[in-house]
Amino acid sequence: MHNPLRRGTVYGTLLNHHDALAALGAAVNEPPYKAPPKAPVLYIKPRNTWVAAGEAVVVPWGVDELEVGATLGLVIGRTACCVREAEALSFVAGYVIVNDVSVPHASYYRPSLRFKARDTFCPIGAFVTREAVGSPDALRIAVVVDGETVHRCSTAGLIRPVARLLAEVSEFMTLLPGDVLSVGVAAGAPRARAGQRVGITVEGLGTLDNPFVAEGRPA
Amino acid sequence: MHNPLRRGTVYGTLLNHHDALAALGAAVNEPPYKAPPKAPVLYIKPRNTWVAAGEAVVVPWGVDELEVGATLGLVIGRTACCVREAEALSFVAGYVIVNDVSVPHASYYRPSLRFKARDTFCPIGAFVTREAVGSPDALRIAVVVDGETVHRCSTAGLIRPVARLLAEVSEFMTLLPGDVLSVGVAAGAPRARAGQRVGITVEGLGTLDNPFVAEGRPA
C-alpha cells in the first residue's frame, strides 16, 4: 500500500520541455553528446534537499540568486517496472508540486550535485491524489515571487507527457512506492534571491510557498 | 543514534583514484569541462539498485558484460555539514563494501542513470564499525570472479583520502545518518557476465559475493 508520507528517491528530468530543449540551440550538437537526448535524462534530488511548504530555501554564501524550477512531481503508488504507456498512470498514487531549485549554471545535460543537490534545494508540496487532479498533461503552472507572477508554463509543453515519461523510465529502472518523478522544468526559469518568497501554483494542486533566506557567512 | 539498517542516500564518487584519472588521458581537457575536476564529482545509486550479499545482479537484456566497481562505502553516523577534515572520521559510523556496477560506457564524468542506476546495480555488504576497521586509507581490495582474482587495488590510491573527501562533500551538501558515500573505483575495473559469481574482498570488511544473472528477454 502507498503511504504518501514515506518518500523514496526523488528524480528530476532534464530537457523534457520543448522550449527548454529549443533554448539550448546548437549546444546540443556539441561534444560530448553531439545530439539531443534520445531518452529521458534523469538526476536525483537527495534527502538533504527536501523541505516542506513554508520551510526556508537557503541561498548559499557567495550565490546571488537561485533558479526556481517549478514542476509537477508524480508520486509512485506501486512498483513500476517496464510498464506500458497505456497503463502507466495507474502506477501513480498522486501528485506533488516540486520546486527543483538550482544554482544558475551554464552546463547542459546532467548537472553537478553542487548546482542541484545543495541543502534545501527541493521544496515538495502536499500530496494530492491522482483522482483529484485528473489528467496531468495540461496543468497550468505559475511562479509568484513576492506576490508578483514572474513565470507561467504548463505541463502541456512536455516532450514526453507524463505517462510516456513514466513508461520510458521504468524500462531501465524500477520506480518504487514513494518515489517521486518530476516531469521537468520549462525554459525561462525565473530567479529569486534571499529575502524573497517564492510560490508555485499548479492547477489542481494548490500552492507551494517557501521563503528564500541567506546562508550565514562560513566560519 | 545511528541505525546501520536504515539506509539513506548512497553516493558514488567519480575519478577519485589517481590511476582512474590518469586513464582518461587528454579527454579531461576536452569540452564541456576542459580541465580535470576541481571538486569531488558525485552521483547517486538510488534504492532500486540496492541488493544485499548473495542477491542477484541482473545483467540487462542486450548487454554482454557489466563493470564491477569494487569500492569502500562510508556509512554516515551523524549529520555532517561543513565538517573539518581533522574531525571528519568521527562522523563515520562504519564501513560497507560496495559493488558499484555499471554498464560499460565511454562517457566520462557524471554518467547516465541508464549506465549506473539500473535495478540491482549496487550490491552493498555487511556493516562493519569504524573501530573494527581502523584507518580506511590503505585497505587492500580484491575482485574475484568465479574463484579467480581478476583485479587488485587499494584505498591508498585515492586523490581525496577518506577524511578529506567527506569534508569536501559536506561543504556543499549535508550528509545524514545512514547515508553511504563510496570513495571511488580504481582504474581497470574488471568485467563479469551472467552466470558468473563476483566477490569483492576489502581488508577488514570480509567479502561481498553476488551472482550475476541474465535478464529475461523483454515481452
Coordinates of N, CA, C and O in Angstrom, one line a residue, chain B residues 12 21 25 43 52 61 71 81 101 103 105 135 169 173:
Chain B
G12 N 28.1 7.9 -5.0 CA 29.3 7.4 -5.5 C 30.2 8.6 -5.9 O 29.7 9.7 -6.1
L21 N 41.9 8.7 -13.0 CA 42.0 10.0 -13.7 C 43.1 9.9 -14.8 O 42.8 10.4 -15.9
G25 N 43.5 10.3 -19.7 CA 44.4 11.0 -20.6 C 43.9 12.4 -21.0 O 43.4 13.1 -20.1
Y43 N 27.7 11.1 -7.8 CA 26.4 10.6 -8.4 C 25.7 9.8 -7.4 O 26.3 9.6 -6.3
A52 N 21.6 -7.0 -1.4 CA 22.4 -7.5 -0.3 C 23.4 -8.5 -0.8 O 23.3 -9.0 -2.0
W61 N 19.1 -7.3 -20.6 CA 18.9 -7.8 -21.9 C 19.7 -7.0 -22.9 O 19.6 -5.8 -22.9
T71 N 34.6 -1.0 -4.3 CA 34.9 0.2 -3.6 C 34.5 0.1 -2.1 O 33.7 -0.8 -1.7
C81 N 27.7 18.4 8.2 CA 27.6 19.6 7.5 C 28.8 20.5 7.7 O 29.1 20.8 8.9
V101 N 28.2 -1.3 -9.7 CA 28.1 -1.9 -11.0 C 27.7 -0.9 -12.1 O 26.9 0.0 -11.8
V103 N 26.9 -0.5 -16.6 CA 27.0 -0.9 -18.0 C 28.3 -0.2 -18.5 O 28.4 1.0 -18.4
H105 N 30.7 2.0 -20.5 CA 30.4 3.1 -21.3 C 31.6 4.0 -21.5 O 32.5 4.0 -20.6
S135 N 42.2 2.6 10.3 CA 42.4 3.6 9.2 C 41.9 3.1 7.9 O 42.2 2.0 7.5
V169 N 32.8 17.1 0.5 CA 31.4 16.9 0.2 C 30.5 17.6 1.1 O 29.6 18.3 0.7
M173 N 26.9 19.9 0.8 CA 25.8 19.0 0.9 C 25.9 18.3 2.2 O 26.9 17.8 2.6

